[in-house]
Structures are given as structure tokens and as C-alpha cells.
Amino acid sequence: MWHDGRVTTTPDLRAAVGQATTAPGDAGLARRQSGARAVYDLLRGRIIDGSLAPDARLTEPVLSAELGVSRTPVREALRLLQAEALVVELPTGGVRVAPLDVADARRVYDVRARLEGLLARDACERATPDDVARLVRLVTLMDAVRDHEDEVLRVGAQFHGEIEALADNRWGSALLRQIRGHVDRYRALAARRRVGTTDHVDEHRAVADAIASRDPAAAEAAMRAHIERSAALAEQSLRGVGSATDDLP
Amino acid sequence: MWHDGRVTTTPDLRAAVGQATTAPGDAGLARRQSGARAVYDLLRGRIIDGSLAPDARLTEPVLSAELGVSRTPVREALRLLQAEALVVELPTGGVRVAPLDVADARRVYDVRARLEGLLARDACERATPDDVARLVRLVTLMDAVRDHEDEVLRVGAQFHGEIEALADNRWGSALLRQIRGHVDRYRALAARRRVGTTDHVDEHRAVADAIASRDPAAAEAAMRAHIERSAALAEQSLRGVGSATDDLP
DNA sequence: CACTGCGCACTTGTATACAAGTATCGGTCG
DNA sequence: CGACCGATACTTGTATACAAGTGCGCAGTG
């Protein structure tokens, strides 16, 4: 499955398009689920989880046929993915799934560290006492579930989401969203080979404490340090998985 | 012209499409100048320079007619602009030129400061003695032309481009490109009302010195400080131009 | 005169048709 | 047997046709 260039197993693709991943939380946006969006969501998920292999060529006609839509929405979805750099343009004009360059993962995390650091700073400058209390509560909760890694991850995501919401920084959020797909992709790749873990609880607590102390610079530094430790861990986990991405010449 | 929602004057639009802004420096990329790209370049330029007013509604049929191409490339160009946030989606599905929110300019510069800071750090870690010499030479050149503001700006752009090239950080560059249009847009808006200037020469020299000293953290800090001073200047210049953007309710 | 209901014109989203360029594969020739 | 050449099939890019949903305006009415 990993090396197969096409959409394998063909499971309810046509069903997925037209309904797509309708997250229950999106109650606010009553968007007309344009088929292009559905195709985009589908392909994006498959690229991130690896069922669409790196370097796999994606052509509009075969995607059209397999998904049961015309080329138009497929084309639009591919352009969206291209803007997100999840697919790269071939010299001839087509696209292929972006290669997995493990060395580049570091770069993704570097950028993420700066952006999330900025958001932490902004959050610190805007947080009300109630907000601070909520962050502290999340850290306490994380501590309580610290033995269940997936729970820790879930609470962690919630923590970061809270920071992002507090920051209310449109540009920071937009750019973070731009690279989130790649972060998730590397994370999915490293998931199988986790070699260790940092102390998520303490690192998050450091961020929360800095915000509680109303020290924006400290908040930024703590968040940045946290992401950079995550980066080091991911890098360590990824080292050696190159054997699973034998696509580069 | 400022308040007119449509493409005014209609000067050689059809001529522009099909040839487009073929920058002489783009010799490396022998891209088939797809009409969609030409439309994108054209609209992007008009949004940045203000000839397409903020909040102006852009509809595919009229753009098609005025540019002499079908809706397909127009649609694609609009989606690219949307991904870049230079146009925003209307609830009904159409798009309009992104409003000019002066308060948001600060956010753009904040993000830019982090990204360029990261690039300066990376550049510092990779620069060869020759590279350092080139940067120093640019600062010297900037000093020599310090009385001609446009020349200073030109050399400054070259300096930043050199840093970016040295950094060789795909993600930093990609995200920087994402917001460059907005930076240019605010800069164009502020150009008419420049109220002062920071000492570009000294600020750039600080960056070059840090890199020459092989101090990545200092390079990052110097670049970040430089951008933040530019931000303060732009903010100051922009204050009061709200009268020129009387579009919000 | 204000309000309500209908109808039109316009918009986007999708599908399909057409043109042009390119890589590939087979055949043929040296 | 290898290399070159031509034709074919496939790709993207563009144009056009069709369908559906939405807002706006106008007329009629209380």
C-alpha cells in the first residue's frame, strides 16, 4: 500500500464525496459542501495518513473516474493542495504527492516554533484571569492523565487550540494552518517508531505559568522551547524511517 | 479610482493576459505561462497597488469579459488569491478584495519578524566567509546611497533576498511569500504618508555583524528587531490613512 | 403609504467538449 | 543488436453548456 501510486482499496470514495468529512463541530459554517472541498479533504487526509504514497503521481482523469466527479472539482482540489505544498508540480504540469524529506521536518518544526511562540505571546497579552484559569486547569488535567499518551496528546491539542484562540492573531493562525498538514504528516510517519517522550506536562505548565505571570516574552520563549523539544523528539523518531520512504533517487 | 469596484481604465488587459508580467529574472523557470497565472499576476498587482479597491466585489463573468478569457482561468486565479487571503470569500460564495485593516498590519509584520528572524539564524549557520563578505558589501553600498531613499530600499530588498537565499529554508521562504503580498500592500498604502524613517543602514549592519560574528541567536534577534522597527514606522505612517479606506461600515 | 409575495436576473458550481503539447512505445534502419 | 524515428495515447489547459441556489426589484395589496 505504501508504494502504490493510486488510490487503493477504493472504499466508498464516491460516498465520501458529496458528504465529505462533515465535522460535527463545524456547526457555525453553513457552507455548501462544494464537491471540490470534499475532494480536497479526502486527498489531504490520504496524503497525511500515508495511503497516498510520497511521489505518487496524481492525474485528473483517474481521480475524476475513481471519485465519480468531473475534472473541474478535482482540478480545484489539486490546486488547493498545491498551494499547501502537499502536492508538488511536475515540470510537465501535473502534480505528485510531495516527497517526505525527513531532513525537512526540522524546518517545519522551526517555523512552527516561531509561529506558536508568537501566538503564546499574543495570548499572554490578551488573556483574562478566567482564560489563565482555564489554561491552568488544562495542565492539571494533563497531569492527571499523564500515563495515557493519547489522552495527553488530546489535552495538549486542546491547550494549543486555546492559546491560538486567545491570541486572536489572524496571520499567525493562517500560516500555522498552512503547515499543519505537514506537521501531521510527519507525526503520522513517526508514530510507529516513537523512541521516547518529553515531559509534555511540565512543558505546558511552563507556558501556562508564563502567561499567568503576564510575561509575554517568557510565554513566547517557553512555547518555542516546547515545540523545539517536540521537534527533537520527532527528528529522533524519524531517523531511520527513510527505509519506508524509498522514493528519492 | 480608489472607490471604484471594477477594473478601471481597462488598459491593455487582454494584452497583459497571455504575456503577463514576464520578469526578466525568471529565466530559470520555463513555465508555460498559463493564462490563469497571468490573470493571477494581474489581479494580484492591482490589489496590491490599490487600483482594485478594498471590498470590491470580483465576479467571474465580468472579469472574464474584461480580460478576454473564459471563466476557467479566472476562477483558478481567484482561488489562488483566496489561498493568499488577498481576496476573501463572501457568505454567498463570491469573493471580494480583502479589506485593508490597518490594525491588522501589525500582525502581518509580527509574523514577518519571526520568519525573517528564523531565516537570519539559518543564514548565519550556513554562511561562508564569502557570503558574509557579500552581506557586508551590501551594507556598505547601502551606506553609500543612504541619502536616496529608493536606492536604500532597493539594496535593502537585495539584502533580505540574500539572507533568504543563504538560509535555504524552504518553509520559511514559503510562508514569507504567503504574506509578502500583504506587506507590499500595506507598504504601498503607507508610501504616500511617510512620516519618518528608521536608520536602515545601522539596522542592517547589526544583522550583518551578528552573522559575521557567527552568532545565530544575535542574528535572529537583530533581524527581528529590524522588522519590528519597520513595523512601528509603517504603523505610524498608516495611522490616519483610514480616511482613504472608507469602506468598512 | 408600508408590507408582502412573486418573479427575474445573476451568481457560483459542475460537467463536458475541444485543442495543444509531450512522453512513451513500437517499428525500422544502420 | 542498438539507436533513431514516427505515431499513438495520454496529459493538461481552456472554453462552453447546464443546473441550482440566492438576492433584488417590482408589483400588488392591506
Coordinates of C-alpha atoms (C1' of nucleotides) in Angstrom, one line a residue:
Chain A
M1 CA 0.0 0.0 0.0
W2 CA 2.8 2.3 0.8
H3 CA 4.3 2.2 -2.7
D4 CA 1.2 2.1 -4.7
G5 CA 0.7 5.3 -6.6
R6 CA -3.1 5.0 -6.9
V7 CA -6.0 5.2 -4.5
T8 CA -6.1 1.7 -3.2
T9 CA -9.0 -0.3 -1.9
T10 CA -11.4 2.3 -3.4
P11 CA -13.6 2.3 -0.3
D12 CA -16.7 4.4 -0.6
L13 CA -14.9 7.2 -2.4
R14 CA -18.0 8.2 -4.2
A15 CA -19.9 8.1 -1.0
A16 CA -17.3 10.3 0.7
V17 CA -17.5 12.9 -2.0
G18 CA -20.8 14.7 -1.7
Q19 CA -20.9 14.3 2.0
A20 CA -17.3 14.6 2.9
T21 CA -15.9 14.9 6.4
T22 CA -18.7 16.8 8.0
A23 CA -17.1 17.5 11.3
P24 CA -19.9 18.0 13.9
G25 CA -18.1 20.9 15.4
D26 CA -18.5 23.0 12.2
A27 CA -22.0 24.0 13.1
G28 CA -21.2 27.6 12.6
L29 CA -20.2 27.5 8.9
A30 CA -23.2 26.5 6.8
R31 CA -21.1 26.1 3.7
R32 CA -22.5 24.4 0.7
Q33 CA -20.2 21.4 0.8
S34 CA -18.8 22.0 -2.6
G35 CA -17.6 18.8 -4.1
A36 CA -14.2 20.4 -4.7
R37 CA -13.9 20.8 -0.9
A38 CA -14.8 17.2 -0.4
V39 CA -12.2 16.0 -2.8
Y40 CA -9.7 18.3 -1.2
D41 CA -10.4 16.9 2.3
L42 CA -10.3 13.4 1.1
L43 CA -7.0 13.7 -0.8
R44 CA -5.5 15.7 2.0
G45 CA -6.3 13.1 4.6
R46 CA -4.9 10.3 2.4
I47 CA -1.7 12.2 1.9
I48 CA -1.3 12.8 5.6
D49 CA -2.1 9.3 6.7
G50 CA 0.2 7.9 4.0
S51 CA -2.4 5.9 2.0
L52 CA -1.3 8.2 -0.9
A53 CA 2.4 7.5 -1.1
P54 CA 5.0 10.2 -1.4
D55 CA 5.9 10.9 -5.1
A56 CA 2.7 9.2 -6.3
R57 CA 1.5 10.9 -9.4
L58 CA -2.0 12.3 -9.3
T59 CA -3.7 12.8 -12.6
E60 CA -7.0 14.5 -13.0
P61 CA -8.7 11.9 -15.2
V62 CA -8.1 8.9 -12.9
L63 CA -9.1 10.8 -9.8
S64 CA -12.2 12.0 -11.6
A65 CA -13.1 8.5 -12.5
E66 CA -12.3 7.0 -9.1
L67 CA -14.2 9.7 -7.2
G68 CA -17.1 9.9 -9.6
V69 CA -16.9 13.6 -10.2
S70 CA -15.8 15.7 -13.1
R71 CA -12.3 17.0 -13.6
T72 CA -13.3 20.5 -12.5
P73 CA -13.6 19.9 -8.8
V74 CA -10.6 17.6 -8.9
R75 CA -8.6 20.2 -10.5
E76 CA -9.6 22.8 -7.9
A77 CA -8.7 20.4 -5.1
L78 CA -5.3 19.7 -6.6
R79 CA -4.6 23.4 -6.8
L80 CA -5.5 23.8 -3.1
L81 CA -3.2 21.0 -2.2
Q82 CA -0.5 22.6 -4.3
A83 CA -0.9 25.9 -2.5
E84 CA -0.5 23.9 0.7
A85 CA 2.6 22.2 -0.8
L86 CA 1.1 18.8 -0.1
V87 CA 1.5 18.1 -3.7
V88 CA 4.2 19.5 -5.9
E89 CA 4.1 20.5 -9.5
L90 CA 5.9 18.4 -12.1
P91 CA 7.8 20.1 -14.9
T92 CA 5.2 18.8 -17.3
G93 CA 2.4 20.4 -15.4
G94 CA 1.0 17.5 -13.5
V95 CA 1.3 17.0 -9.7
R96 CA 2.6 14.3 -7.4
V97 CA 2.4 13.8 -3.7
A98 CA 5.1 15.8 -2.0
P99 CA 8.1 13.7 -1.1
L100 CA 8.8 13.0 2.5
D101 CA 12.1 14.7 3.2
V102 CA 12.8 13.8 6.8
A103 CA 15.6 16.4 6.9
D104 CA 12.9 19.0 6.1
A105 CA 10.8 18.0 9.1
R106 CA 13.2 20.1 11.2
R107 CA 12.4 23.1 9.1
V108 CA 8.7 22.6 9.5
Y109 CA 9.0 22.5 13.3
D110 CA 11.3 25.5 13.3
V111 CA 8.7 27.6 11.6
R112 CA 6.0 26.2 13.8
A113 CA 8.0 27.0 16.9
R114 CA 8.2 30.7 15.9
L115 CA 4.6 30.9 15.0
E116 CA 3.3 29.2 18.1
G117 CA 5.7 31.3 20.1
L118 CA 4.2 34.4 18.7
L119 CA 0.7 33.2 19.4
A120 CA 1.7 32.4 23.0
R121 CA 2.9 35.9 23.4
D122 CA -0.3 37.4 22.0
A123 CA -2.4 35.1 24.1
C124 CA -0.4 36.2 27.1
E125 CA -1.2 39.9 26.3
R126 CA -4.9 39.3 26.0
A127 CA -5.7 36.5 28.5
T128 CA -8.2 37.4 31.2
P129 CA -7.9 35.8 34.6
D130 CA -10.6 33.3 33.5
D131 CA -8.5 32.4 30.5
V132 CA -5.5 31.8 32.6
A133 CA -7.5 29.6 35.0
R134 CA -8.7 27.6 32.1
L135 CA -5.2 27.0 30.8
V136 CA -4.0 26.0 34.3
R137 CA -6.9 23.6 34.5
L138 CA -5.9 22.0 31.2
V139 CA -2.4 21.5 32.6
T140 CA -3.8 19.9 35.7
L141 CA -6.0 17.7 33.6
M142 CA -3.0 16.7 31.5
D143 CA -1.1 15.8 34.6
A144 CA -4.0 13.7 35.8
V145 CA -3.9 11.6 32.6
R146 CA -0.2 11.7 32.1
D147 CA 0.1 7.9 31.9
H148 CA -2.2 7.7 28.9
E149 CA -0.3 9.1 26.0
D150 CA -3.2 9.6 23.6
E151 CA -5.1 11.5 26.3
V152 CA -2.1 13.7 26.9
L153 CA -1.9 14.4 23.2
R154 CA -5.6 15.2 23.1
V155 CA -5.4 17.6 26.0
G156 CA -2.2 19.1 24.5
A157 CA -4.0 19.8 21.3
Q158 CA -6.8 21.5 23.3
F159 CA -4.2 23.6 25.1
H160 CA -2.6 24.7 21.9
G161 CA -6.1 25.5 20.4
E162 CA -6.9 27.5 23.5
I163 CA -3.7 29.5 23.1
E164 CA -4.4 30.1 19.4
A165 CA -8.0 31.3 20.1
L166 CA -6.7 33.6 22.8
A167 CA -4.1 35.1 20.6
D168 CA -6.7 36.1 18.1
N169 CA -3.9 36.5 15.6
R170 CA -5.3 36.0 12.1
W171 CA -2.0 35.8 10.4
G172 CA -0.3 33.6 12.8
S173 CA -3.2 31.2 12.7
A174 CA -3.4 31.3 8.9
L175 CA 0.3 30.4 8.5
L176 CA 0.1 27.8 11.2
R177 CA -2.7 26.2 9.3
Q178 CA -0.6 26.2 6.2
I179 CA 2.0 23.9 7.7
R180 CA -0.3 21.9 10.0
G181 CA -0.8 19.3 7.3
H182 CA 2.9 18.7 7.0
V183 CA 3.3 18.6 10.8
D184 CA 0.6 16.0 11.0
R185 CA 2.1 14.1 8.1
Y186 CA 5.5 13.8 9.8
R187 CA 3.8 13.0 13.1
A188 CA 1.9 10.2 11.4
L189 CA 5.1 8.9 10.0
A190 CA 6.9 9.0 13.3
A191 CA 4.0 7.5 15.2
R192 CA 5.1 3.9 14.6
R193 CA 8.6 4.5 15.7
R194 CA 8.3 6.5 18.9
V195 CA 11.6 6.3 20.7
G196 CA 10.9 8.4 23.7
T197 CA 8.9 11.2 25.0
T198 CA 9.5 14.6 26.6
D199 CA 7.6 15.7 29.6
H200 CA 4.6 17.3 27.9
V201 CA 3.1 18.2 31.2
D202 CA 6.0 20.3 32.5
E203 CA 6.5 22.0 29.2
H204 CA 2.9 23.0 29.0
R205 CA 2.9 24.1 32.6
A206 CA 5.9 26.4 31.8
V207 CA 3.8 28.1 29.1
A208 CA 0.8 28.4 31.4
D209 CA 2.9 29.8 34.2
A210 CA 4.5 32.4 32.0
I211 CA 1.1 33.5 30.8
A212 CA -0.2 33.5 34.4
S213 CA 2.8 35.7 35.3
R214 CA 1.9 38.1 32.5
D215 CA 5.3 37.8 31.0
P216 CA 4.8 37.7 27.2
A217 CA 8.5 37.2 26.4
A218 CA 8.7 34.2 28.7
A219 CA 5.5 32.8 27.3
E220 CA 6.9 33.0 23.8
A221 CA 10.2 31.5 24.8
A222 CA 8.5 28.7 26.7
M223 CA 6.3 27.8 23.8
R224 CA 9.1 27.9 21.4
A225 CA 11.3 25.7 23.6
H226 CA 8.4 23.3 23.9
I227 CA 8.0 23.0 20.2
E228 CA 11.7 22.6 19.7
R229 CA 11.8 19.8 22.1
S230 CA 9.0 18.1 20.2
A231 CA 10.9 18.7 17.1
A232 CA 14.0 17.0 18.5
L233 CA 11.9 14.0 19.6
A234 CA 10.2 13.8 16.2
E235 CA 13.6 14.0 14.5
Q236 CA 14.9 11.2 16.6
S237 CA 11.8 9.1 15.9
L238 CA 12.1 9.7 12.2
R239 CA 15.7 8.9 11.9
G240 CA 15.9 5.6 10.1
V241 CA 12.4 5.6 8.7
G242 CA 13.9 6.6 5.4
S243 CA 13.7 2.9 4.6
A244 CA 9.9 3.4 4.4
T245 CA 10.2 6.3 2.1
D246 CA 12.4 4.8 -0.5
D247 CA 11.3 7.2 -3.2
L248 CA 14.2 9.6 -3.7
P249 CA 16.8 8.5 -6.3
Chain B
M1 CA -10.4 55.3 -8.9
W2 CA -10.0 54.3 -5.3
H3 CA -13.6 53.6 -4.7
D4 CA -14.5 52.1 -8.0
G5 CA -15.1 48.4 -7.6
R6 CA -14.2 47.5 -11.2
V7 CA -11.1 47.4 -13.2
T8 CA -10.9 50.9 -14.4
T9 CA -9.3 52.3 -17.5
T10 CA -9.1 48.8 -19.0
P11 CA -5.6 49.4 -20.3
D12 CA -4.3 46.5 -22.4
L13 CA -5.8 43.9 -20.1
R14 CA -6.2 41.5 -22.9
A15 CA -2.7 42.2 -24.0
A16 CA -1.4 41.6 -20.4
V17 CA -3.0 38.3 -20.3
G18 CA -1.2 35.8 -22.5
Q19 CA 2.1 37.6 -21.9
A20 CA 1.7 38.7 -18.3
T21 CA 4.4 40.1 -16.2
T22 CA 7.3 38.2 -17.5
A23 CA 10.0 39.2 -15.1
P24 CA 13.4 39.1 -16.8
G25 CA 14.9 37.5 -13.8
D26 CA 12.7 34.4 -14.0
A27 CA 14.9 32.9 -16.7
G28 CA 15.2 29.6 -14.8
L29 CA 11.5 28.7 -14.8
A30 CA 10.4 27.9 -18.3
R31 CA 6.8 27.7 -17.3
R32 CA 4.1 27.6 -19.9
Q33 CA 2.6 31.0 -19.0
S34 CA -0.8 29.6 -18.3
G35 CA -3.4 32.2 -18.7
A36 CA -4.6 31.5 -15.1
R37 CA -1.2 32.6 -13.9
A38 CA -1.4 35.7 -16.0
V39 CA -4.8 36.6 -14.5
Y40 CA -3.5 35.9 -11.1
D41 CA -0.4 38.1 -11.5
L42 CA -2.6 40.9 -13.0
L43 CA -5.2 40.9 -10.2
R44 CA -2.6 40.5 -7.5
G45 CA -0.7 43.5 -8.7
R46 CA -3.9 45.5 -8.9
I47 CA -4.9 44.6 -5.4
I48 CA -1.5 45.5 -4.0
D49 CA -1.2 48.8 -5.8
G50 CA -4.7 49.7 -4.9
S51 CA -6.3 50.0 -8.3
L52 CA -8.6 47.3 -7.1
A53 CA -10.2 48.8 -4.1
P54 CA -10.6 47.0 -0.8
D55 CA -14.0 45.3 -0.5
A56 CA -14.5 45.5 -4.3
R57 CA -16.6 42.5 -5.4
L58 CA -15.0 40.4 -8.0
T59 CA -17.2 38.2 -10.1
E60 CA -16.1 35.7 -12.6
P61 CA -18.3 36.7 -15.5
V62 CA -17.2 40.4 -15.6
L63 CA -13.5 39.5 -15.1
S64 CA -13.8 37.0 -17.9
A65 CA -15.3 39.6 -20.2
E66 CA -12.9 42.3 -19.3
L67 CA -9.8 40.1 -19.6
G68 CA -11.0 38.3 -22.6
V69 CA -10.6 34.8 -21.2
S70 CA -13.0 32.2 -20.1
R71 CA -14.2 31.8 -16.6
T72 CA -12.0 28.8 -16.0
P73 CA -8.6 30.6 -15.7
V74 CA -10.3 33.5 -13.9
R75 CA -11.8 31.1 -11.4
E76 CA -8.4 29.5 -10.8
A77 CA -6.7 32.8 -10.3
L78 CA -9.4 33.8 -7.8
R79 CA -8.8 30.6 -5.8
L80 CA -5.1 31.3 -5.7
L81 CA -5.7 34.8 -4.5
Q82 CA -8.1 33.4 -1.9
A83 CA -5.4 31.0 -0.7
E84 CA -3.2 34.0 -0.3
A85 CA -6.0 35.9 1.5
L86 CA -5.8 38.8 -0.9
V87 CA -9.5 38.2 -1.6
V88 CA -11.9 36.9 1.0
E89 CA -14.9 34.7 0.5
L90 CA -18.3 36.1 0.7
P91 CA -21.0 34.1 2.5
T92 CA -22.8 33.6 -0.8
G93 CA -19.7 32.1 -2.3
G94 CA -18.3 35.0 -4.3
V95 CA -15.1 36.9 -3.4
R96 CA -14.2 40.5 -2.7
V97 CA -10.9 42.2 -2.3
A98 CA -9.6 41.8 1.2
P99 CA -10.4 44.8 3.3
L100 CA -7.5 47.0 4.5
D101 CA -7.5 46.6 8.2
V102 CA -4.7 48.9 9.4
A103 CA -4.8 47.4 12.8
D104 CA -4.0 44.1 11.2
A105 CA -0.8 45.4 9.6
R106 CA 0.9 45.0 12.9
R107 CA 0.0 41.3 12.9
V108 CA 1.5 40.9 9.4
Y109 CA 4.7 42.5 10.5
D110 CA 4.8 40.4 13.7
V111 CA 4.7 37.2 11.7
R112 CA 7.2 38.5 9.2
A113 CA 9.6 39.5 12.0
R114 CA 9.6 35.9 13.3
L115 CA 10.0 34.4 9.9
E116 CA 12.8 36.6 8.8
G117 CA 14.4 36.2 12.1
L118 CA 14.4 32.5 11.6
L119 CA 15.9 32.9 8.1
A120 CA 18.6 35.2 9.5
R121 CA 19.5 32.5 12.0
D122 CA 19.7 29.8 9.4
A123 CA 21.6 32.1 7.1
C124 CA 24.1 32.7 9.9
E125 CA 24.6 29.0 10.4
R126 CA 25.3 28.4 6.7
A127 CA 27.1 31.5 5.6
T128 CA 30.6 31.1 4.2
P129 CA 33.1 33.8 4.6
D130 CA 32.3 34.8 1.0
D131 CA 28.7 35.1 1.9
V132 CA 29.5 37.3 4.9
A133 CA 31.7 39.5 2.8
R134 CA 28.8 39.9 0.3
L135 CA 26.5 40.9 3.1
V136 CA 28.9 43.4 4.5
R137 CA 29.4 44.8 1.0
L138 CA 25.7 45.3 0.7
V139 CA 25.6 47.3 3.9
T140 CA 28.5 49.4 2.7
L141 CA 26.7 50.0 -0.5
M142 CA 23.6 50.9 1.4
D143 CA 25.5 53.4 3.5
A144 CA 26.9 55.0 0.3
V145 CA 23.4 55.6 -1.1
R146 CA 21.8 56.4 2.3
D147 CA 20.5 59.8 1.1
H148 CA 18.5 58.3 -1.8
E149 CA 15.6 56.5 -0.1
D150 CA 14.5 54.4 -3.1
E151 CA 18.1 53.2 -3.5
V152 CA 18.2 52.3 0.1
L153 CA 15.0 50.3 -0.3
R154 CA 16.4 48.5 -3.3
V155 CA 19.6 47.5 -1.6
G156 CA 17.6 46.5 1.4
A157 CA 15.5 44.2 -0.6
Q158 CA 18.6 42.7 -2.1
F159 CA 20.0 42.2 1.4
H160 CA 16.9 40.4 2.6
G161 CA 16.9 38.3 -0.6
E162 CA 20.5 37.3 0.1
I163 CA 19.6 36.3 3.6
E164 CA 16.7 34.3 2.4
A165 CA 18.8 32.5 -0.2
L166 CA 21.5 31.8 2.3
A167 CA 19.0 30.4 4.8
D168 CA 17.9 27.8 2.3
N169 CA 14.8 27.3 4.4
R170 CA 12.0 26.1 2.2
W171 CA 9.3 26.6 4.7
G172 CA 10.4 29.9 6.0
S173 CA 10.5 31.2 2.5
A174 CA 7.2 29.7 1.5
L175 CA 5.4 31.3 4.4
L176 CA 7.1 34.6 3.9
R177 CA 5.9 34.5 0.3
Q178 CA 2.4 33.9 1.6
I179 CA 2.3 37.2 3.4
R180 CA 4.6 39.2 1.1
G181 CA 1.7 40.4 -0.9
H182 CA 0.0 41.9 2.2
V183 CA 3.3 43.5 3.3
D184 CA 3.6 45.1 -0.1
R185 CA 0.0 46.2 0.1
Y186 CA 0.4 48.0 3.4
R187 CA 3.7 49.4 2.3
A188 CA 2.1 50.8 -0.9
L189 CA -0.7 52.3 1.2
A190 CA 1.8 53.9 3.6
A191 CA 4.1 55.2 0.9
R192 CA 2.2 58.4 0.4
R193 CA 2.3 59.3 4.1
R194 CA 5.7 58.5 5.2
V195 CA 6.2 60.3 8.4
G196 CA 9.7 59.4 9.3
T197 CA 12.4 56.7 8.8
T198 CA 14.5 54.5 10.9
D199 CA 18.1 54.1 10.2
H200 CA 18.0 51.2 7.8
V201 CA 21.8 51.2 7.4
D202 CA 22.5 50.6 11.1
E203 CA 19.8 48.0 11.4
H204 CA 21.1 46.0 8.5
R205 CA 24.6 46.4 9.7
A206 CA 23.6 44.9 13.0
V207 CA 22.3 41.8 11.2
A208 CA 25.4 41.5 9.1
D209 CA 27.7 41.9 12.1
A210 CA 25.8 39.2 14.0
I211 CA 26.2 36.9 11.1
A212 CA 29.9 37.8 10.7
S213 CA 30.3 37.0 14.4
R214 CA 28.7 33.6 13.8
D215 CA 26.1 34.3 16.5
P216 CA 22.8 32.8 15.2
A217 CA 20.8 34.0 18.2
A218 CA 22.0 37.5 17.8
A219 CA 21.3 37.4 14.0
E220 CA 17.8 36.3 14.7
A221 CA 17.3 39.0 17.3
A222 CA 18.8 41.7 15.2
M223 CA 16.6 40.8 12.2
R224 CA 13.5 40.6 14.3
A225 CA 14.2 43.9 15.9
H226 CA 14.8 45.5 12.5
I227 CA 11.4 44.2 11.2
E228 CA 9.7 45.4 14.3
R229 CA 11.1 48.9 13.9
S230 CA 9.9 48.9 10.3
A231 CA 6.5 47.8 11.7
A232 CA 6.4 50.6 14.1
L233 CA 7.2 53.0 11.3
A234 CA 4.6 51.6 9.0
E235 CA 2.0 51.7 11.8
Q236 CA 2.8 55.3 12.4
S237 CA 2.5 56.1 8.7
L238 CA -0.7 54.3 8.3
R239 CA -2.3 56.0 11.3
G240 CA -4.8 58.3 9.8
V241 CA -5.0 56.9 6.3
G242 CA -8.2 55.3 7.4
S243 CA -9.8 58.1 5.5
A244 CA -8.6 56.6 2.3
T245 CA -10.1 53.3 3.1
D246 CA -13.6 54.4 4.0
D247 CA -15.1 51.1 3.1
L248 CA -15.9 49.5 6.3
P249 CA -19.3 50.2 7.8
Chain C
dC1 C1' -48.0 54.6 2.4
dA2 C1' -45.8 50.3 4.2
dC3 C1' -45.5 45.5 3.7
dT4 C1' -45.6 41.1 1.4
dG5 C1' -45.2 37.9 -2.2
dC6 C1' -43.7 36.6 -6.7
dG7 C1' -40.5 36.5 -10.5
dC8 C1' -36.4 37.7 -12.8
dA9 C1' -31.6 38.2 -13.4
dC10 C1' -27.4 37.0 -11.7
dT11 C1' -24.1 34.3 -9.3
dT12 C1' -21.4 30.1 -8.5
dG13 C1' -20.5 25.1 -9.1
dT14 C1' -20.2 21.3 -12.1
dA15 C1' -19.9 18.7 -16.4
dT16 C1' -18.4 18.1 -20.9
dA17 C1' -16.1 19.3 -25.3
dC18 C1' -12.1 20.8 -27.7
dA19 C1' -7.1 22.0 -28.7
dA20 C1' -2.3 21.6 -28.0
dG21 C1' 1.8 19.7 -26.2
dT22 C1' 4.5 15.7 -24.5
dA23 C1' 6.2 11.2 -23.1
dT24 C1' 6.0 6.6 -24.4
dC25 C1' 6.1 2.6 -27.1
dG26 C1' 6.8 0.1 -31.2
dG27 C1' 8.9 -0.4 -35.6
dT28 C1' 12.5 0.2 -38.7
dC29 C1' 17.1 1.1 -40.3
dG30 C1' 22.2 1.2 -39.8
Chain D
dC1 C1' 21.9 -5.9 -31.7
dG2 C1' 21.4 -0.9 -30.7
dA3 C1' 19.8 3.6 -31.9
dC4 C1' 16.8 6.7 -34.2
dC5 C1' 12.2 8.0 -35.7
dG6 C1' 7.2 8.2 -36.0
dA7 C1' 2.7 7.5 -34.4
dT8 C1' -0.3 6.9 -30.6
dA9 C1' -2.3 7.7 -26.3
dC10 C1' -2.4 10.5 -22.5
dT11 C1' -1.9 14.6 -20.1
dT12 C1' -3.1 19.5 -19.0
dG13 C1' -5.3 24.0 -20.2
dT14 C1' -9.2 26.3 -21.9
dA15 C1' -13.8 27.2 -23.5
dT16 C1' -18.6 26.5 -23.2
dA17 C1' -23.1 24.5 -21.7
dC18 C1' -26.1 23.3 -18.0
dA19 C1' -28.2 23.3 -13.3
dA20 C1' -29.3 25.1 -8.9
dG21 C1' -29.4 28.5 -5.4
dT22 C1' -29.8 33.4 -3.9
dG23 C1' -30.7 38.1 -3.7
dC24 C1' -33.1 42.0 -5.6
dG25 C1' -36.7 44.5 -7.6
dC26 C1' -41.3 45.3 -8.7
dA27 C1' -45.9 44.9 -8.4
dG28 C1' -49.9 44.2 -5.9
dT29 C1' -52.4 44.6 -1.6
dG30 C1' -53.9 45.7 3.3

